[in-house]
Coordinates of N, CA and C and ligand atoms in Angstrom, one line a residue:
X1 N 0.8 -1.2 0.0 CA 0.0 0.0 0.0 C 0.9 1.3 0.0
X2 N 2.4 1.4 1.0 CA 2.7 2.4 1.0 C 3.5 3.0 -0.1
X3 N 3.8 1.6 -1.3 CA 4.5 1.1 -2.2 C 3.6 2.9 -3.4
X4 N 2.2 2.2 -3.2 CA 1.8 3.1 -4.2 C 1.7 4.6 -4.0
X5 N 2.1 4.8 -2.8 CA 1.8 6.3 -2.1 C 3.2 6.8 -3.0
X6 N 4.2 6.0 -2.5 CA 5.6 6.6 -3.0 C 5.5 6.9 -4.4
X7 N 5.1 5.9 -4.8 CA 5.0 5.5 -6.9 C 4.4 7.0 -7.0
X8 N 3.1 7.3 -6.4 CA 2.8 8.7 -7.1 C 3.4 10.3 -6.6
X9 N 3.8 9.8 -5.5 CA 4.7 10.8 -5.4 C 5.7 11.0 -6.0
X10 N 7.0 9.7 -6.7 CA 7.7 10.0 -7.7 C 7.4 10.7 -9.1
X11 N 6.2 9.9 -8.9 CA 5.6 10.4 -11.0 C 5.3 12.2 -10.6
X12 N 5.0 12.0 -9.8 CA 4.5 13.8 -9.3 C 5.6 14.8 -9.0
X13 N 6.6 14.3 -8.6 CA 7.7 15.2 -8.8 C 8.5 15.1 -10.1
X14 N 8.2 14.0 -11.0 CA 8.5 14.2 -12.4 C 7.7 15.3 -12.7
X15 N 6.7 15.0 -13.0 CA 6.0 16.1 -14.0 C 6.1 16.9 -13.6
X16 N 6.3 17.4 -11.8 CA 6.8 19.0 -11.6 C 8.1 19.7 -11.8
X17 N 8.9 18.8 -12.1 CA 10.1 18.7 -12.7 C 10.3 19.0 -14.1
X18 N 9.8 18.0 -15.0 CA 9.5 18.4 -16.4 C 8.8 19.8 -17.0
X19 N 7.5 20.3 -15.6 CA 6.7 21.7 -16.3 C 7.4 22.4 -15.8
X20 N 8.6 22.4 -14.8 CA 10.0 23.6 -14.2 C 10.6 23.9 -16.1
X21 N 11.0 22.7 -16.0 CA 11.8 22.7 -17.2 C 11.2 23.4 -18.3
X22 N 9.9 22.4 -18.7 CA 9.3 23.4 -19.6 C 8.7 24.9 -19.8
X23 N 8.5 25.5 -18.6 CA 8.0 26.7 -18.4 C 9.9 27.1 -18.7
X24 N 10.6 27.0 -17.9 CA 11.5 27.8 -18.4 C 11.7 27.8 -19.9
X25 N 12.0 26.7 -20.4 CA 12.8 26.6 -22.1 C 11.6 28.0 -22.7
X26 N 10.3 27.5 -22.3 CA 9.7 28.6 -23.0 C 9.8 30.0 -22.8
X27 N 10.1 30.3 -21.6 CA 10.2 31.5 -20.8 C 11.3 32.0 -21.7
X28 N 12.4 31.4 -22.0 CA 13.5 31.5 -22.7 C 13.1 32.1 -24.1
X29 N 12.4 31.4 -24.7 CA 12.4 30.8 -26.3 C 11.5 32.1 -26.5
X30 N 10.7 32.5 -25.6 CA 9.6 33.9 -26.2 C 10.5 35.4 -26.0
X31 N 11.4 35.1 -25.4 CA 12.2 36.9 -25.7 C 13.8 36.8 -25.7
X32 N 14.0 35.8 -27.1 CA 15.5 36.2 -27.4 C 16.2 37.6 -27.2
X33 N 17.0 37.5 -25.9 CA 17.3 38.4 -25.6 C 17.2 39.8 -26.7
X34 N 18.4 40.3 -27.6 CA 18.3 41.3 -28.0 C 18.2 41.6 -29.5
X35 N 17.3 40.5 -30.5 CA 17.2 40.0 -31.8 C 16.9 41.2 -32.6
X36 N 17.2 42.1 -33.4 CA 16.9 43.1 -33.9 C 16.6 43.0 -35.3
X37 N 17.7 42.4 -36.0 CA 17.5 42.5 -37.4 C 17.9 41.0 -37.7
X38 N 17.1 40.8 -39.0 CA 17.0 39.4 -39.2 C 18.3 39.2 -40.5
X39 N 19.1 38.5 -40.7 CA 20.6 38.0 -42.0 C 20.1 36.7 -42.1
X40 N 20.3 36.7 -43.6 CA 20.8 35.1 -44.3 C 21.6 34.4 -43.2
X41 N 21.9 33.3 -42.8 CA 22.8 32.6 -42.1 C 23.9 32.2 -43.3
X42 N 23.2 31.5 -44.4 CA 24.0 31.2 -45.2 C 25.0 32.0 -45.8
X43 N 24.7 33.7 -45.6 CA 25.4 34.7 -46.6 C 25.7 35.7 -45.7
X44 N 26.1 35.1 -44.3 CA 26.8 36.4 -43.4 C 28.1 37.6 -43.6
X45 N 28.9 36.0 -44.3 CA 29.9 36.4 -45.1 C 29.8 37.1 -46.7
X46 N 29.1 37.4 -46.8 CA 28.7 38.5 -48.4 C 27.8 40.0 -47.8
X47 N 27.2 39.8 -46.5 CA 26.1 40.5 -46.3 C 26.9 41.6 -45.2
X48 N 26.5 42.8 -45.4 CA 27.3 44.1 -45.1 C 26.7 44.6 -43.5
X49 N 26.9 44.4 -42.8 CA 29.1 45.1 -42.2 C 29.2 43.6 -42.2
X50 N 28.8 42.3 -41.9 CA 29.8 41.2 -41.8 C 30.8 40.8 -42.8
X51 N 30.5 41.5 -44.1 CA 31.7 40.8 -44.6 C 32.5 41.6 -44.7
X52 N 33.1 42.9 -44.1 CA 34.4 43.5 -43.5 C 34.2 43.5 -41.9
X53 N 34.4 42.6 -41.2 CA 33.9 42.3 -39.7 C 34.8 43.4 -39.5
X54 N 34.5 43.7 -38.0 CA 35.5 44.8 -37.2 C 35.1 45.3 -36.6
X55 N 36.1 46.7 -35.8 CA 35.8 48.0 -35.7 C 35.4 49.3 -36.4
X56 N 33.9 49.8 -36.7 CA 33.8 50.8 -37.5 C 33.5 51.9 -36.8
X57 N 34.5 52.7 -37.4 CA 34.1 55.0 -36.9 C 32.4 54.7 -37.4
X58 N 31.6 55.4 -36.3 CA 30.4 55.9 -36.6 C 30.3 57.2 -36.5
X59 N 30.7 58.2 -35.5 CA 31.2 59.1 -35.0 C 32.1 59.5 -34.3
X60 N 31.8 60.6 -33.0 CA 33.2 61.6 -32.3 C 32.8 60.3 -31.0
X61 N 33.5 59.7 -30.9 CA 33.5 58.3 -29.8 C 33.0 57.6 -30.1
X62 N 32.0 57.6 -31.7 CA 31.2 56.4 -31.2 C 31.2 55.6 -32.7
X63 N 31.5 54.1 -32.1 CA 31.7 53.1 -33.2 C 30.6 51.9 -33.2
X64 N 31.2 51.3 -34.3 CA 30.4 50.1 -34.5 C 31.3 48.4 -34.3
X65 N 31.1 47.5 -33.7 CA 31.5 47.0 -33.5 C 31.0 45.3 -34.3
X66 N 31.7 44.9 -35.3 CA 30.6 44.1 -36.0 C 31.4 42.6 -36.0
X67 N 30.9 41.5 -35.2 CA 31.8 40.2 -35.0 C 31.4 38.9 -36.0
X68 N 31.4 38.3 -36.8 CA 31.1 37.2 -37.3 C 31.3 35.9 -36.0
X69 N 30.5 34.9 -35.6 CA 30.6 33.7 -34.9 C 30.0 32.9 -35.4
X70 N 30.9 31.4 -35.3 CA 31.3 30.9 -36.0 C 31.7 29.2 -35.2
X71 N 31.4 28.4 -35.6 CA 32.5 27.1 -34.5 C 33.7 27.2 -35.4
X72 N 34.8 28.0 -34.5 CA 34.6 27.8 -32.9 C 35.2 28.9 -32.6
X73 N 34.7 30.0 -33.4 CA 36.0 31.7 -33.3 C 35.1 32.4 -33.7
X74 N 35.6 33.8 -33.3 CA 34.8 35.0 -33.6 C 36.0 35.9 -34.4
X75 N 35.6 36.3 -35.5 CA 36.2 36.9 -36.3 C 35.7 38.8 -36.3
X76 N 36.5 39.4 -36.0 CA 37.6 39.3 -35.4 C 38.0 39.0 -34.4
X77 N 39.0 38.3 -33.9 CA 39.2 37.4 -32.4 C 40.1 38.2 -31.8
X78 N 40.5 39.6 -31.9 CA 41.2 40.8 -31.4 C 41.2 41.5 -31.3
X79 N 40.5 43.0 -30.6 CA 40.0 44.1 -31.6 C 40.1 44.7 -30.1
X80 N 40.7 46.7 -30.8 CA 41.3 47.4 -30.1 C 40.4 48.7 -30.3
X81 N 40.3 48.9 -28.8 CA 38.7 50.3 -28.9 C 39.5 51.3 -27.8
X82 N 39.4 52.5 -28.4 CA 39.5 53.6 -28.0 C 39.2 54.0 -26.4
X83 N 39.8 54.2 -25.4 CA 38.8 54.8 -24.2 C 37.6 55.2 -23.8
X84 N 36.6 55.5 -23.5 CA 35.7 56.2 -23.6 C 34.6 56.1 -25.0
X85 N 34.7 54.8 -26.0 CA 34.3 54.8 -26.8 C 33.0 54.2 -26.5
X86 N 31.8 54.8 -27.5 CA 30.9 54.1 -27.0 C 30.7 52.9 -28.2
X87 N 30.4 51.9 -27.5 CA 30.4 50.7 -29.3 C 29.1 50.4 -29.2
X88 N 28.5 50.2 -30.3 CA 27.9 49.5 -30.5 C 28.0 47.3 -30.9
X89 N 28.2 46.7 -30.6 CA 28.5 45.6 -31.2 C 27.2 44.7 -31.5
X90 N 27.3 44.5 -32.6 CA 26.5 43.2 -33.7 C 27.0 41.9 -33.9
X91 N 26.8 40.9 -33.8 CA 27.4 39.8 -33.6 C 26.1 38.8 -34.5
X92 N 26.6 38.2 -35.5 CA 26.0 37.4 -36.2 C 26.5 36.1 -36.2
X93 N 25.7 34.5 -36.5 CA 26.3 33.5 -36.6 C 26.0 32.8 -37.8
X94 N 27.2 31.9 -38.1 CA 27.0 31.6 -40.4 C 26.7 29.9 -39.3
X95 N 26.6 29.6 -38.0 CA 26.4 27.8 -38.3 C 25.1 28.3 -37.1
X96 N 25.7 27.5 -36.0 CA 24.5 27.1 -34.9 C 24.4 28.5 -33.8
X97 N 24.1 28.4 -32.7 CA 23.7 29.0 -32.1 C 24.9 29.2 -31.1
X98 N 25.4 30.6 -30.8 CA 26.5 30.6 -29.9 C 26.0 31.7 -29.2
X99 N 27.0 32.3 -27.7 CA 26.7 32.9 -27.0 C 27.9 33.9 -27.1
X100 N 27.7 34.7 -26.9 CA 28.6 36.2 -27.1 C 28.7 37.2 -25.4
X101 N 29.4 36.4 -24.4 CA 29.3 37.4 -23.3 C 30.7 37.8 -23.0
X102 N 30.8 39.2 -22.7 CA 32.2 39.8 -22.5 C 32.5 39.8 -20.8
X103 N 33.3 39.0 -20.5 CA 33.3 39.4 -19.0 C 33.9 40.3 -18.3
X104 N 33.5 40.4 -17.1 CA 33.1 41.7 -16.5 C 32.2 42.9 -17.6
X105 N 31.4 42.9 -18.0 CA 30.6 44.1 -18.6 C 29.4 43.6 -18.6
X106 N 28.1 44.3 -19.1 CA 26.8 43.4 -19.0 C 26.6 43.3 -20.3
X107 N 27.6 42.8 -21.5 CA 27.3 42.8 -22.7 C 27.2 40.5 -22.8
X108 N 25.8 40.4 -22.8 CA 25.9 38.9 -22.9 C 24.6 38.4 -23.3
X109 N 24.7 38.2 -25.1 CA 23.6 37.7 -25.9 C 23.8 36.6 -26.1
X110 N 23.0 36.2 -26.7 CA 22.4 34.6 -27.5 C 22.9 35.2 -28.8
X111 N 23.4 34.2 -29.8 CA 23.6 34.6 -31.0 C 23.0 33.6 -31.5
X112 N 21.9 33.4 -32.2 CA 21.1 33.1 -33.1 C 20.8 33.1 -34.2
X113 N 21.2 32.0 -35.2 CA 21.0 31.7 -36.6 C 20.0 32.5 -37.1
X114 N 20.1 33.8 -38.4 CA 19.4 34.5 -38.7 C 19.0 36.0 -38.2
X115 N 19.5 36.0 -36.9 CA 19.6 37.2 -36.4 C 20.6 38.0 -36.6
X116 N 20.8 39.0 -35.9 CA 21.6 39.9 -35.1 C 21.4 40.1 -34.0
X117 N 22.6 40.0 -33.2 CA 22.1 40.5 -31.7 C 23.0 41.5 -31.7
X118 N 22.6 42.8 -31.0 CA 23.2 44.2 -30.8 C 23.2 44.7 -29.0
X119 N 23.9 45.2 -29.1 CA 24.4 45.7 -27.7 C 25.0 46.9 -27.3
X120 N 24.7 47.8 -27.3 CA 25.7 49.3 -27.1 C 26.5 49.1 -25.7
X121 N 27.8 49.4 -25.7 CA 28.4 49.4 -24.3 C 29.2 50.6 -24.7
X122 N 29.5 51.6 -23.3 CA 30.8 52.3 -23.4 C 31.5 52.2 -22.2
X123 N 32.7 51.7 -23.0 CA 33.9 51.5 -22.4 C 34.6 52.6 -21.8
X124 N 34.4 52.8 -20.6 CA 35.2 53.6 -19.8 C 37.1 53.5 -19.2
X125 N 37.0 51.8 -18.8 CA 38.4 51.5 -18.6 C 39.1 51.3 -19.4
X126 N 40.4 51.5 -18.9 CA 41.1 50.6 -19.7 C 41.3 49.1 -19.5
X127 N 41.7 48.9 -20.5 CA 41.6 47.1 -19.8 C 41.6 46.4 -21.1
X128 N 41.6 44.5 -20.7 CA 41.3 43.5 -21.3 C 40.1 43.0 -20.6
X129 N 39.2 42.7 -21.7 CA 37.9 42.2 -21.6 C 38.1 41.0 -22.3
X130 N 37.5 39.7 -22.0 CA 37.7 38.5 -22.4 C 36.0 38.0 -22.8
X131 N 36.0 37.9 -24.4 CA 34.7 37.5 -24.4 C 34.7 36.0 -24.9
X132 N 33.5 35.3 -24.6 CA 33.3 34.0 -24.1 C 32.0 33.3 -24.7
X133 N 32.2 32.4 -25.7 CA 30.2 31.5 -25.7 C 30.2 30.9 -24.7
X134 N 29.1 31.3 -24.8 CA 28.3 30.9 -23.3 C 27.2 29.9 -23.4
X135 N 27.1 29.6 -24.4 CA 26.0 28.5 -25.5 C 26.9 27.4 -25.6
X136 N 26.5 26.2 -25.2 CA 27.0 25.1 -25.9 C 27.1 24.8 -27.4
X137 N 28.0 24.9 -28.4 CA 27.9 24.9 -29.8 C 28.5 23.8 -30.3
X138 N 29.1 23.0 -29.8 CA 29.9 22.0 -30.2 C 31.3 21.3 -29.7
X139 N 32.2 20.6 -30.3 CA 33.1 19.9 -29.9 C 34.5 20.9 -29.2
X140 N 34.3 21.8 -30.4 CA 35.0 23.4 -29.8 C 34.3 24.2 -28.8
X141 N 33.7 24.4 -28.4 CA 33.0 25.2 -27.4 C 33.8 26.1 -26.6
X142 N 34.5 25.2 -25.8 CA 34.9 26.0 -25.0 C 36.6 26.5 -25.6
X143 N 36.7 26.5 -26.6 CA 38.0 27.0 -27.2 C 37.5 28.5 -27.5
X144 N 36.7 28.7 -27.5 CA 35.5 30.0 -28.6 C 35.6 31.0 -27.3
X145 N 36.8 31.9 -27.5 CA 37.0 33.4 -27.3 C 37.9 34.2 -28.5
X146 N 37.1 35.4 -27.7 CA 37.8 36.9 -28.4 C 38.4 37.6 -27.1
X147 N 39.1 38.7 -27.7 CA 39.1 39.5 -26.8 C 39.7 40.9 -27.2
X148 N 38.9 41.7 -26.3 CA 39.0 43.2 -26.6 C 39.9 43.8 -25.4
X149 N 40.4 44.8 -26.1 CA 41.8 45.6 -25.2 C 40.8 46.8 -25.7
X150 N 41.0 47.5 -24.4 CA 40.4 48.7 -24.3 C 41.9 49.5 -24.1
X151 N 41.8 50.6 -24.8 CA 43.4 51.5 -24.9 C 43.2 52.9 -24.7
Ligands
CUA201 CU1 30.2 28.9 -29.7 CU2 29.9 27.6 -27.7

């Protein structure tokens, strides 16, 4: 008898386990963080600013920062920003889904097949910022950094 009390107590913490789960993935999946504009995946590399990735002058401090990701690198995987600059950075992906977070700063998107994800930050310090996927992508995964020097 007390055989079956337990049995549905297991199955009952399953399914409140599984709708945890599920309520999150959804919670997730209805507001990709910062999706703005929609790219070819296939033609990231033809399609403008990714196919001169980089640092671009927009104005008096203020730039554009435009990354290609990729398994298992972000192109440019170096890139050198002014003090006080404000960036904008766009980050697009030509395969799966990777994560684009710079540590220490609050710059930390999902990069998503077909999007763009955008982020304005201005860099006040100087310093090395180390950015990081944060997405599981593959066999490379955790090889997949850039990193920016603030000068
Ligand atoms: Cu790209 Cu993990």
């Amino acid at each position: 008898k007390y055989e079956k009390i337990w049995l549905f107590f297991g199955i009952g913490s399953l399914f409140v386990f599984l709708a945890v789960l599920g309520v999150g993935a959804f919670a997730q999946g209805t507001q990709p963080p910062s999706c703005l504009t929609t790219i070819d995946p296939e033609k990231v590399d033809q399609t403008p600013p990714f196919d001169k990735p980089g640092l671009v002058k927009t104005g008096e401090n203020e730039y554009q920062l435009n990354i290609v990701a990729s398994a298992f690198a972000y192109t440019p995987n170096q890139v050198e920003i002014p003090k006080g600059a404000k960036v904008t950075i766009n980050v697009a992906t030509k395969d799966v889904i990777h994560g684009f977070e710079m540590a220490g700063t609050n710059v930390n998107m999902m990069v998503e097949p077909g999007y763009v994800s955008s982020y304005t930050q201005t860099f006040d310090k100087v310093g090395e910022y180390v950015i990081l996927c944060n997405e599981y992508c593959g066999a490379g995964h955790h090889l997949m950094t850039a990193k920016v020097k603030v000068v």
